[in-house]
Tab-separated table of C-alpha atoms in Angstrom:
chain	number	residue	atom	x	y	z
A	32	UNK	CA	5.386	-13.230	-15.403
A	33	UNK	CA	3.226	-15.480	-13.904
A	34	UNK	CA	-0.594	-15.695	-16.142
A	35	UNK	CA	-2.245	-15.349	-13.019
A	36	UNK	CA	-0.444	-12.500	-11.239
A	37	UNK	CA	-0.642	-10.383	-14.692
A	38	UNK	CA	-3.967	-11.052	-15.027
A	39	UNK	CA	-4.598	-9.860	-11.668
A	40	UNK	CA	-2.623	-6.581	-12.353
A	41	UNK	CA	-4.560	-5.915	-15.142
A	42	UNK	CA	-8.201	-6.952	-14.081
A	43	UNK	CA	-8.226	-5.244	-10.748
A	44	UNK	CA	-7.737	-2.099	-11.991
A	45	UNK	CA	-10.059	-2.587	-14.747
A	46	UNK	CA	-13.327	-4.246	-12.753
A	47	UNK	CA	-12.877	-1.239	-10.313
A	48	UNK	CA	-13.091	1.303	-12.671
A	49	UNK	CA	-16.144	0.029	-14.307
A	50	UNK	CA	-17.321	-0.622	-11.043
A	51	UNK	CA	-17.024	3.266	-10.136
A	52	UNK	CA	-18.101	4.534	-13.689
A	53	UNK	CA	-21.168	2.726	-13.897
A	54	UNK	CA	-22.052	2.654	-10.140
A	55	UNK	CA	-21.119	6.735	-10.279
A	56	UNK	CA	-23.454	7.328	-12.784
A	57	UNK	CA	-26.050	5.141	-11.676
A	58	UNK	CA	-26.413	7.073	-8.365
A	59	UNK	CA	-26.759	10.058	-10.153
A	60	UNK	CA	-29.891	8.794	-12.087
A	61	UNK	CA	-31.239	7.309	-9.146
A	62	UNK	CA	-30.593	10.161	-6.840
A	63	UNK	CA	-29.240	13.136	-8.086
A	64	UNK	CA	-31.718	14.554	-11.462
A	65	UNK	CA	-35.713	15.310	-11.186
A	66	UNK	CA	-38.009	15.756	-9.121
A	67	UNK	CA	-35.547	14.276	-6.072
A	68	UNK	CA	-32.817	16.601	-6.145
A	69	UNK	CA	-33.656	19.690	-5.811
A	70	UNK	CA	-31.355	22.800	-6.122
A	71	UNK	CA	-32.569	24.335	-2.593
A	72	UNK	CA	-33.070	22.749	0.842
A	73	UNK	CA	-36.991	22.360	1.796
A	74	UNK	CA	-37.470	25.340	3.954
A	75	UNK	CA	-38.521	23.289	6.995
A	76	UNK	CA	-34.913	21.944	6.988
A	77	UNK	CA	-34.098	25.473	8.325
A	78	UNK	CA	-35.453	24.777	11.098
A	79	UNK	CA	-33.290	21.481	12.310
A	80	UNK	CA	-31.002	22.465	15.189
A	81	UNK	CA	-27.322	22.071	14.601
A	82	UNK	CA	-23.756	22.735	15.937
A	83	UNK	CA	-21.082	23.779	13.602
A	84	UNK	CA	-17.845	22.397	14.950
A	85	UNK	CA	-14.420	23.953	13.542
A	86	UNK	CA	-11.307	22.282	15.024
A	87	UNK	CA	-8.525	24.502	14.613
A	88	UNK	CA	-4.684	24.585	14.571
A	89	UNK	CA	-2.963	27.005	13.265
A	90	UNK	CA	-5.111	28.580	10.716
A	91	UNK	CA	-5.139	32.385	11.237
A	92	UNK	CA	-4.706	33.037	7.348
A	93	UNK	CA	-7.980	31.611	6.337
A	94	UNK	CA	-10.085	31.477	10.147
A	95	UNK	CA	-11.515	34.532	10.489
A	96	UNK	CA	-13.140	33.599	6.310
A	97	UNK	CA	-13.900	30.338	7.646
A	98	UNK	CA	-16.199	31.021	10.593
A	99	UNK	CA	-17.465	34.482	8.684
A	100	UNK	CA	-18.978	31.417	6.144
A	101	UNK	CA	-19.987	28.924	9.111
A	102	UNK	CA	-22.091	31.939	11.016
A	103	UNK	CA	-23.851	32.862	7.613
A	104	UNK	CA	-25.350	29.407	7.023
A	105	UNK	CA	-28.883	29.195	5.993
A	106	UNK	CA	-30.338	27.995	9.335
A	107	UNK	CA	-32.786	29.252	11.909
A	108	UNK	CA	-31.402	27.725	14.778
A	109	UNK	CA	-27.638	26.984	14.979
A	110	UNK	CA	-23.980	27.571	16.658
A	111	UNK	CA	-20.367	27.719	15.838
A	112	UNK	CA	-17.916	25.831	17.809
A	113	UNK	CA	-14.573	26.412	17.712
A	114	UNK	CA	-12.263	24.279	18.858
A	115	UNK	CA	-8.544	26.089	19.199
A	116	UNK	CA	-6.488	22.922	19.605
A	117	UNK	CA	-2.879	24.910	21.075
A	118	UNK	CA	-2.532	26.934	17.479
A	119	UNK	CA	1.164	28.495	17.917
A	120	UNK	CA	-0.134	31.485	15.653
A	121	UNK	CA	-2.917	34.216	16.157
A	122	UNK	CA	-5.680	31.505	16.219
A	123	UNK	CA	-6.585	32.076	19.347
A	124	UNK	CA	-6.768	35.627	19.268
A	125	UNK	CA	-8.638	36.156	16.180
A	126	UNK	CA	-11.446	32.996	17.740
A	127	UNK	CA	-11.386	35.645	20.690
A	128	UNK	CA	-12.303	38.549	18.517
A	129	UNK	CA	-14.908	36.937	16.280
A	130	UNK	CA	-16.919	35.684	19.228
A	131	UNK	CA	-16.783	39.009	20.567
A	132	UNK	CA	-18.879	40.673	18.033
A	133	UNK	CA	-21.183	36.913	17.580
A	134	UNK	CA	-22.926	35.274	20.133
A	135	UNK	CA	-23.048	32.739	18.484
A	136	UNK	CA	-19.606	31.276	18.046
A	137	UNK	CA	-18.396	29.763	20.788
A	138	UNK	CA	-14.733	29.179	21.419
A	139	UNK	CA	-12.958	25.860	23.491
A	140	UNK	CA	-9.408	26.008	23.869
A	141	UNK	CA	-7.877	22.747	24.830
A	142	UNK	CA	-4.275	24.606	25.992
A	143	UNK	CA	-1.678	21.955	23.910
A	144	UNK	CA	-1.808	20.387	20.511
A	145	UNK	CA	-3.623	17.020	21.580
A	146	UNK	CA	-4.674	16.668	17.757
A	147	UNK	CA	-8.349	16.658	15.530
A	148	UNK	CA	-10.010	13.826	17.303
A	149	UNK	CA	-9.489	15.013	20.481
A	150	UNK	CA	-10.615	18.841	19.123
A	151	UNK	CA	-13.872	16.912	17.805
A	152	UNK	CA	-14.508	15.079	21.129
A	153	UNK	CA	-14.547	17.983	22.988
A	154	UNK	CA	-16.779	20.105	20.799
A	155	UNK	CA	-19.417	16.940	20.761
A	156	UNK	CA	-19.157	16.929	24.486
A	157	UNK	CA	-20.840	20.377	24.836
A	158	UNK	CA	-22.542	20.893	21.753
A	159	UNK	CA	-26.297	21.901	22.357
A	160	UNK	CA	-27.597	20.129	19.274
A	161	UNK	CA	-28.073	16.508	17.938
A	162	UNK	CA	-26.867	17.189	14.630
A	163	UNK	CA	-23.365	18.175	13.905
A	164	UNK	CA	-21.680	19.403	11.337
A	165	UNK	CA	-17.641	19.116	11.445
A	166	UNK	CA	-15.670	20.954	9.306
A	167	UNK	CA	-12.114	21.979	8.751
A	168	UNK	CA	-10.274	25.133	9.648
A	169	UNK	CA	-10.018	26.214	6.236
A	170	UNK	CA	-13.220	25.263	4.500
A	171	UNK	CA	-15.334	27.850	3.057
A	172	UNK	CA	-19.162	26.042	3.801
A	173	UNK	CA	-21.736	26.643	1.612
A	174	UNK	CA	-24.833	28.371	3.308
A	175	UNK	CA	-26.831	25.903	2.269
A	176	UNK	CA	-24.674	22.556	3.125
A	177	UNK	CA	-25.803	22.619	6.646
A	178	UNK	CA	-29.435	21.976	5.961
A	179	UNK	CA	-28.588	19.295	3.607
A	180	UNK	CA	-26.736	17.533	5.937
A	181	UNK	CA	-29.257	17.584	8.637
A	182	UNK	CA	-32.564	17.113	6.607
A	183	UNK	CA	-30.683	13.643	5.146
A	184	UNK	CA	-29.946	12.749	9.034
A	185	UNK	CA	-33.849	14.007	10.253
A	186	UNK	CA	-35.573	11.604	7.914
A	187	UNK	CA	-33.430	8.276	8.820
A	188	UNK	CA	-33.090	7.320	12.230
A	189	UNK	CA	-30.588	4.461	11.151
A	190	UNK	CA	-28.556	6.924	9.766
A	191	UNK	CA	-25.487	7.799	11.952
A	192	UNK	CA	-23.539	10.068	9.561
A	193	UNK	CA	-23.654	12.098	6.401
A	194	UNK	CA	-20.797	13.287	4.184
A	195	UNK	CA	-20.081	16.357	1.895
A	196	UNK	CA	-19.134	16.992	-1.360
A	197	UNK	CA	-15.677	19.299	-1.373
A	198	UNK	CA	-14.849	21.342	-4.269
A	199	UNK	CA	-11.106	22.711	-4.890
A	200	UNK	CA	-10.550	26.130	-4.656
A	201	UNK	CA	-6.819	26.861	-5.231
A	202	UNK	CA	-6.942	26.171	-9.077
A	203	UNK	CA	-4.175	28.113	-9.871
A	204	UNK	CA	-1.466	25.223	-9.794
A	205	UNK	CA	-1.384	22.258	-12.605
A	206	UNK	CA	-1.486	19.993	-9.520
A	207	UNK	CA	-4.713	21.858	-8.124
A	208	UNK	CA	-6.174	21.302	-11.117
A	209	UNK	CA	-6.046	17.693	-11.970
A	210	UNK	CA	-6.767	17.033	-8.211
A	211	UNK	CA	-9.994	18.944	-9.046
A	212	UNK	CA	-10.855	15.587	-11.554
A	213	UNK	CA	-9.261	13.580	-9.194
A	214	UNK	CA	-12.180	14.592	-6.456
A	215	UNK	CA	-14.587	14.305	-9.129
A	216	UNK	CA	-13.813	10.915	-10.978
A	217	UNK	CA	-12.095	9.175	-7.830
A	218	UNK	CA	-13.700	10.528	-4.959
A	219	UNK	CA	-16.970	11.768	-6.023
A	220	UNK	CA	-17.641	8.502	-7.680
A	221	UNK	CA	-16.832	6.022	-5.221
A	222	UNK	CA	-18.879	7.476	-3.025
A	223	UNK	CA	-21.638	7.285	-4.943
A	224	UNK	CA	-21.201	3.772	-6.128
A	225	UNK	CA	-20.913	2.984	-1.954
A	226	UNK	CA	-23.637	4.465	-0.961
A	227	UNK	CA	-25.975	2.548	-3.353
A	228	UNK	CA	-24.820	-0.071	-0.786
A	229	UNK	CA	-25.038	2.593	2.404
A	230	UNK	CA	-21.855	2.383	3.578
A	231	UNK	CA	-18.721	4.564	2.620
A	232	UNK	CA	-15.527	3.296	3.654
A	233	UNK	CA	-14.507	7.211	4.721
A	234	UNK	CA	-16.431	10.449	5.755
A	235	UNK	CA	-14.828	12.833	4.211
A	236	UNK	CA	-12.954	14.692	7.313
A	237	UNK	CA	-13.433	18.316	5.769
A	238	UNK	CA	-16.883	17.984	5.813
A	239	UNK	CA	-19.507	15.672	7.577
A	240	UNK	CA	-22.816	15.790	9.254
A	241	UNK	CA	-23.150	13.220	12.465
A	242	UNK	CA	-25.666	12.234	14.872
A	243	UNK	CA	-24.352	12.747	18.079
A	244	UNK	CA	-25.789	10.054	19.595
A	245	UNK	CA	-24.017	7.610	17.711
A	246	UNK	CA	-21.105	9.150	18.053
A	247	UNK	CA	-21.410	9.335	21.913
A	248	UNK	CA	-22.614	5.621	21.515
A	249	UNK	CA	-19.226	4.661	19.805
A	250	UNK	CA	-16.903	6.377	22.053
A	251	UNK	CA	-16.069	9.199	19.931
A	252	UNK	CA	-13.600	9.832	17.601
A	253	UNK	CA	-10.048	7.679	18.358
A	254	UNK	CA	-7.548	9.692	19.903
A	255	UNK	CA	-4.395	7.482	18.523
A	256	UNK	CA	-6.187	6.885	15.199
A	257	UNK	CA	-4.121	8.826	12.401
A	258	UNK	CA	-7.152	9.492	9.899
A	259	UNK	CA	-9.752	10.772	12.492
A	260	UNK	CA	-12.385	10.422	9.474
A	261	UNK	CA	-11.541	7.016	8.054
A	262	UNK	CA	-11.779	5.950	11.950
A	263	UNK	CA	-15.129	7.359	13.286
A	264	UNK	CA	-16.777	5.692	9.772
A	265	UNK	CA	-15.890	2.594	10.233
A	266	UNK	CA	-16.998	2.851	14.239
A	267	UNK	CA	-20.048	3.861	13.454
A	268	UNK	CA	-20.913	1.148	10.354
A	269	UNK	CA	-19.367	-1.392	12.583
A	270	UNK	CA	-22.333	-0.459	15.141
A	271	UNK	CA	-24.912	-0.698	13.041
A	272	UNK	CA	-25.471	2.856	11.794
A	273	UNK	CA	-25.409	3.540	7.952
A	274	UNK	CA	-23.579	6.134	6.031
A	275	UNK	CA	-24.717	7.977	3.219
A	276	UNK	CA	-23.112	10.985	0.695
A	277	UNK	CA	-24.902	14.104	-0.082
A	278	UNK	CA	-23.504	15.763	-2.487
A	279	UNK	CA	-25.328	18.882	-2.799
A	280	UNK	CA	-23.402	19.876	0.501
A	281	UNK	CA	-20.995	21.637	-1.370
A	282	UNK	CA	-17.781	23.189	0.493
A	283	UNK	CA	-14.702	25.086	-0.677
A	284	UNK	CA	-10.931	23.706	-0.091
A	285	UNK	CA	-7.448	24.355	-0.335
A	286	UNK	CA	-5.482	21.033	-1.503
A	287	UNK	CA	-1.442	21.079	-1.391
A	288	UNK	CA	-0.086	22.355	-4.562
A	289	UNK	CA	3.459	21.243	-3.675
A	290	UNK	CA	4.520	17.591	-4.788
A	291	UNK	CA	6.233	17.697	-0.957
A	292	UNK	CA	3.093	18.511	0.323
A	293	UNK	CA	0.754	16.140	-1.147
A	294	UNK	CA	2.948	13.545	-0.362
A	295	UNK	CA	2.975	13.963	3.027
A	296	UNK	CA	-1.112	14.319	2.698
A	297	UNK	CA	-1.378	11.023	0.666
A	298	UNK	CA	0.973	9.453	3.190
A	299	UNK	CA	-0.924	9.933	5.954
A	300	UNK	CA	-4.241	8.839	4.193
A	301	UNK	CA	-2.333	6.053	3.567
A	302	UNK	CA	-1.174	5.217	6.656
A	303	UNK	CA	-4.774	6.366	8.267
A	304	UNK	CA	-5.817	3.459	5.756
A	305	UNK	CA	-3.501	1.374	7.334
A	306	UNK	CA	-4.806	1.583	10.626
A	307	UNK	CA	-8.134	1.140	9.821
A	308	UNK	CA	-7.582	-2.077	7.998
A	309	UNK	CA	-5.401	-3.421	10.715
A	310	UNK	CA	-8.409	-2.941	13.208
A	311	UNK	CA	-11.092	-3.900	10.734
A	312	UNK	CA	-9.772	-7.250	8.735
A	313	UNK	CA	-11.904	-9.053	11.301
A	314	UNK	CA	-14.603	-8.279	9.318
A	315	UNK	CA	-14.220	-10.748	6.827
A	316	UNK	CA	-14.622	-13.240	8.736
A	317	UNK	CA	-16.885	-11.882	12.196
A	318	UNK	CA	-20.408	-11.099	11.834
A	319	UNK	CA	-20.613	-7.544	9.981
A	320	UNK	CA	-22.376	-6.153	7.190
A	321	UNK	CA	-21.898	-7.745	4.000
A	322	UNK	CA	-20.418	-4.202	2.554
A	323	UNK	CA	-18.000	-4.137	5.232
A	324	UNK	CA	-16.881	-7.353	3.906
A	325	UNK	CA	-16.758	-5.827	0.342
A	326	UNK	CA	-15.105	-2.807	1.412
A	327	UNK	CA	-12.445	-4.438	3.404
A	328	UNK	CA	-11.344	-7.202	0.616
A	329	UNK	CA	-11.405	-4.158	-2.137
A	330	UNK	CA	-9.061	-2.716	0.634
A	331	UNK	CA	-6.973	-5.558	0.811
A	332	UNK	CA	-6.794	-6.345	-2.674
A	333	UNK	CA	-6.017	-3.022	-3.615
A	334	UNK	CA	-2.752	-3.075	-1.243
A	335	UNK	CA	-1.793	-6.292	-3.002
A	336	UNK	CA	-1.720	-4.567	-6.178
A	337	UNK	CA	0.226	-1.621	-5.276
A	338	UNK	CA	2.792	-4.087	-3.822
A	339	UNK	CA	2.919	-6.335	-6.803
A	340	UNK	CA	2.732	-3.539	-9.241
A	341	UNK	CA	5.765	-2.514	-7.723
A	342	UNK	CA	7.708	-5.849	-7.353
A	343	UNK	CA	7.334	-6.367	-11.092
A	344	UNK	CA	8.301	-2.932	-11.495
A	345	UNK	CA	11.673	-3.292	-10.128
A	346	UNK	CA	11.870	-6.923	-11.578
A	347	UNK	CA	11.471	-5.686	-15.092
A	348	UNK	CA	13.716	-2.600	-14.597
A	349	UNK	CA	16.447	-5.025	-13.463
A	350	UNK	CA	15.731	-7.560	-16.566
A	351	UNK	CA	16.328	-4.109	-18.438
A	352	UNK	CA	19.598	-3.304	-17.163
A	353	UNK	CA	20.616	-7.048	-17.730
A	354	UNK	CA	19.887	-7.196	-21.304
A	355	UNK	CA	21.450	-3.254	-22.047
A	356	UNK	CA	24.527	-4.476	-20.692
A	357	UNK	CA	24.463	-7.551	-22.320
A	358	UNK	CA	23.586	-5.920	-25.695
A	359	UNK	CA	20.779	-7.629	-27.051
A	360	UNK	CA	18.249	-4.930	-26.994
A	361	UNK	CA	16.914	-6.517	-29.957
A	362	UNK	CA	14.484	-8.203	-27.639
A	363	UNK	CA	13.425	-5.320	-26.002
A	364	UNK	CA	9.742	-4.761	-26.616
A	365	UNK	CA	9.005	-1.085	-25.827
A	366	UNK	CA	5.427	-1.395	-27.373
A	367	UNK	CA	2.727	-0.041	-24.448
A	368	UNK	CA	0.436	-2.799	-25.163
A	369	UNK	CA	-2.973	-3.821	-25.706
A	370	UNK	CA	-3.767	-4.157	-21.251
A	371	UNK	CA	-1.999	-0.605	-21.142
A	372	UNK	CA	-4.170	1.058	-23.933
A	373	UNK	CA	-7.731	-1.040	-22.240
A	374	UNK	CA	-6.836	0.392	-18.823
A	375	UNK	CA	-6.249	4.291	-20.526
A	376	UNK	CA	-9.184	3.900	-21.789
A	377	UNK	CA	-11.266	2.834	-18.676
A	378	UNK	CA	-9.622	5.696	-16.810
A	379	UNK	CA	-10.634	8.287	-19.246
A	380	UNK	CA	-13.916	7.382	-19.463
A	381	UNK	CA	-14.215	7.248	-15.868
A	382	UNK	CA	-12.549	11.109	-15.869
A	383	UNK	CA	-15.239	11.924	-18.411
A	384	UNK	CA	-18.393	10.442	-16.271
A	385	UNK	CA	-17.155	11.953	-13.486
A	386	UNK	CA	-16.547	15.360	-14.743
A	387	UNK	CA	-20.198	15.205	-16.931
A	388	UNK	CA	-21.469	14.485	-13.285
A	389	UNK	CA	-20.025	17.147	-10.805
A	390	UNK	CA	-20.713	19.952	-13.871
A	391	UNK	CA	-23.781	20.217	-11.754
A	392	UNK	CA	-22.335	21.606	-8.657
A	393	UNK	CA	-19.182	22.858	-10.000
A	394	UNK	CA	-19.782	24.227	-13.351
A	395	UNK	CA	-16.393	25.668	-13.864
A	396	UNK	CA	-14.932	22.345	-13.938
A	397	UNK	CA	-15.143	21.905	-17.815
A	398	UNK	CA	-12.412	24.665	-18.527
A	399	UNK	CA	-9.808	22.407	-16.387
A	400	UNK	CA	-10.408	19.352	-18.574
A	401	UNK	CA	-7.348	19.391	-20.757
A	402	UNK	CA	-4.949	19.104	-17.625
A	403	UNK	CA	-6.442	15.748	-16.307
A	404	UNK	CA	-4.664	13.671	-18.902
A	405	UNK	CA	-2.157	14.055	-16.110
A	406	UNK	CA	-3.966	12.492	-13.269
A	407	UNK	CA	-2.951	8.619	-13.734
A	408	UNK	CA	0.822	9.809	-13.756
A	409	UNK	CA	0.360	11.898	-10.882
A	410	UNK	CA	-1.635	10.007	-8.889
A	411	UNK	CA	-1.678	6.174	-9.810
A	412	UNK	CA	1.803	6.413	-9.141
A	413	UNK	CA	1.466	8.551	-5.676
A	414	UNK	CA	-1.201	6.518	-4.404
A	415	UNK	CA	0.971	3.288	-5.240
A	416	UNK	CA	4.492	4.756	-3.965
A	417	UNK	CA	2.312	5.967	-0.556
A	418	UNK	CA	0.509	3.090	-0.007
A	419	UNK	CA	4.090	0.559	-0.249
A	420	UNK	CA	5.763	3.132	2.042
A	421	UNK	CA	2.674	3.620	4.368
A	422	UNK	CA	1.992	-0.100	5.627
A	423	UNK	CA	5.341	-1.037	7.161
A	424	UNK	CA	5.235	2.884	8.850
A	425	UNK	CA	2.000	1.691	10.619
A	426	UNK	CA	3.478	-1.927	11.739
A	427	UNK	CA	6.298	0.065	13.510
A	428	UNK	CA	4.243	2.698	15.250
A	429	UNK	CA	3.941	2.161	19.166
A	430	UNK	CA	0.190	1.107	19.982
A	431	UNK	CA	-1.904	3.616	21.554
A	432	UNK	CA	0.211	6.657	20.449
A	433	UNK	CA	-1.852	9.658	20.716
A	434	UNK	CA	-2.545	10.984	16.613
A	435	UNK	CA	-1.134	15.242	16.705
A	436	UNK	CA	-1.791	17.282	13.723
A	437	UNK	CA	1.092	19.392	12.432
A	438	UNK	CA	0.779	22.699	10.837
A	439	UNK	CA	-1.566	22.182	7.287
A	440	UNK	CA	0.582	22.036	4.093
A	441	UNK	CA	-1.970	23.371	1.919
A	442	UNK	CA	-2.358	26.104	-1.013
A	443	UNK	CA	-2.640	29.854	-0.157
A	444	UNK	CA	-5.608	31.116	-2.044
């Protein structure tokens, strides 16, 4: 192979996981131990008005747990919005129930599926509050995430948005549990490492605090954009507002624990990344922030990789089959290598950081430990296989095509 392409096969993934371990855990110190992280909201954050939005589509098993969490938030001064976005199950009828016996929870129905953004848009629309805290349909918030959320947005007027941290709940499954690191040493990390930079290059969709003003000033959510989340952060950055993580606005998730289902998750997160980079690659070259710039060529460099990685792939498989037929397997060299054995060893330590890290807010996490030796397999692999599939998908899809959500594929604790 060409020096320079293996080179860049191997150092990519090697500079970014340094990049994550040791941003990660810088964050942490800076941000996250003493005196400045504290374990309980200040009380006055109580007191910050906010709107709990809940779009919904088809989630009677877990809704009426959902919104039972949303109305017991630690807050003095707050309502639940629920958005029913044409649910074909009992979603609208248990929404109707549980705002029967609450006052506060009030319910929007918008008739047909017309998908999350336009759920979100219509929730901002009459939401009595400035701050607002989206959620999903099957999120279990913690009482105290709320205040979090909208103390970090009442002390910076710059800042337009504010993400959670989401913790797995369906543990049950070998692939709920390594996606358990996988949130921790993947997610959790680059988020942190971002924000030292105040940008992210995605609000986490399952959990996010916004200002509605900026999101009014940025048109909303985009109705044809396939990753609502990935969409509205890069609106709002591009406008000037800042982004930040807060991870001590903790909230409870189911993830797929099907191989069929988190495909067609990490396929659409792929494709949602897509989108976002075909509407955004302007910024390395218009005037934007100089983290947009980073966060777009990391983008772009990372979708090289996954192409080349799988170009040489099928090269070398097809130099295999050559020499097997041709019986000189003497020259085979099945060794792993010294790149393969530096790059295991990055990716472990960046599993171990980022496990040492979350222990703080989910301190159950060290019993799961022995299972993430699986994660690179899984994943590295998924996130490659998604991303090479994902791209032409995107280049095909008609312009302007309203984004529907189907039914959630997720586990069934």
């Amino acid at each position: 192979m060409n020096p320079i392409l293996a080179g860049f096969l191997f150092l990519f993934p090697l500079v970014m996981s340094v990049t994550w371990t040791v941003g990660g855990a810088a964050r942490f110190l800076l941000s996250e131990v003493g005196k400045r992280a504290g374990r309980r909201p200040a009380a006055a954050s109580l007191d910050i008005p906010v709107s709990l939005v809940i779009p919904c589509f088809n989630e009677a098993r877990h809704l009426a747990s959902t919104v039972g969490k949303a109305l017991a938030i630690n807050s003095r001064n707050f309502e639940v919005i629920a958005v029913d976005d044409g649910s074909t199950d009992d979603t609208a009828r248990i929404l109707a129930d549980l705002a029967k016996s609450d006052p506060r929870l009030r319910v929007l129905s918008l008739g047909v599926n017309q998908g999350k953004a336009a759920a979100l848009r219509a929730a901002a629309r009459v939401a009595a509050h400035e701050i607002l805290i989206c959620i999903d349909g099957d999120a279990y918030i913690d009482a105290d995430a709320p205040a979090w959320l909208a103390a970090a947005l009442a002390k910076d007027s710059e800042l337009g948005a504010v993400t959670g941290n989401p913790r797995i709940r369906n543990r049950g499954t070998l692939l709920g549990k390594i996606q358990v690191g996988e949130y921790s040493a993947m997610i959790g990390m680059i988020k942190r490492t971002q924000t030292l930079f105040d940008c992210l290059f995605t609000l986490s969709g399952v959990i996010a605090g916004f200002r509605k003003s900026a999101v009014v000033a940025v048109d909303y959510w985009g109705l044809d954009a396939l990753t609502e989340d990935m969409d509205i952060t890069w609106r709002l950055q591009r406008a000037g507002w800042r982004t930040t993580f807060e991870p001590r606005a903790l909230v409870a998730i189911l993830t797929p624990e099907t191989l069929k289902g988190l495909w067609r998750q990490r396929l659409r997160w792929a494709m949602g990344g897509a989108q976002v980079m075909a509407r955004n690659v302007e910024t390395l070259w218009m005037p934007a922030p100089i983290s947009l710039r980073f966060l777009m060529a990391e983008m772009l460099l990372s979708v090289a990789w996954s192409y080349l990685l799988v170009a040489t792939t099928l090269y070398g498989l097809g130099a295999l089959v050559v020499t097997l037929l041709s019986g000189d397997t003497g020259s085979l060299d099945w060794g792993l290598g010294s790149a393969g054995l530096v790059l295991a060893g990055c990716g472990i330590t960046q599993m171990a950081v980022g496990v040492a890290l979350d222990k703080r807010y989910d301190p159950e996490i060290g019993s799961i430990v022995a299972h993430l030796i699986w994660y690179p397999l899984v994943f590295w692999l998924l996130q490659t296989a998604t991303t090479v599939v994902a791209y032409p998908m995107v280049a095909m899809r008609r312009r302007g095509l309203r984004a529907t959500w189907v039914s959630p594929d997720r586990g069934r604790t």
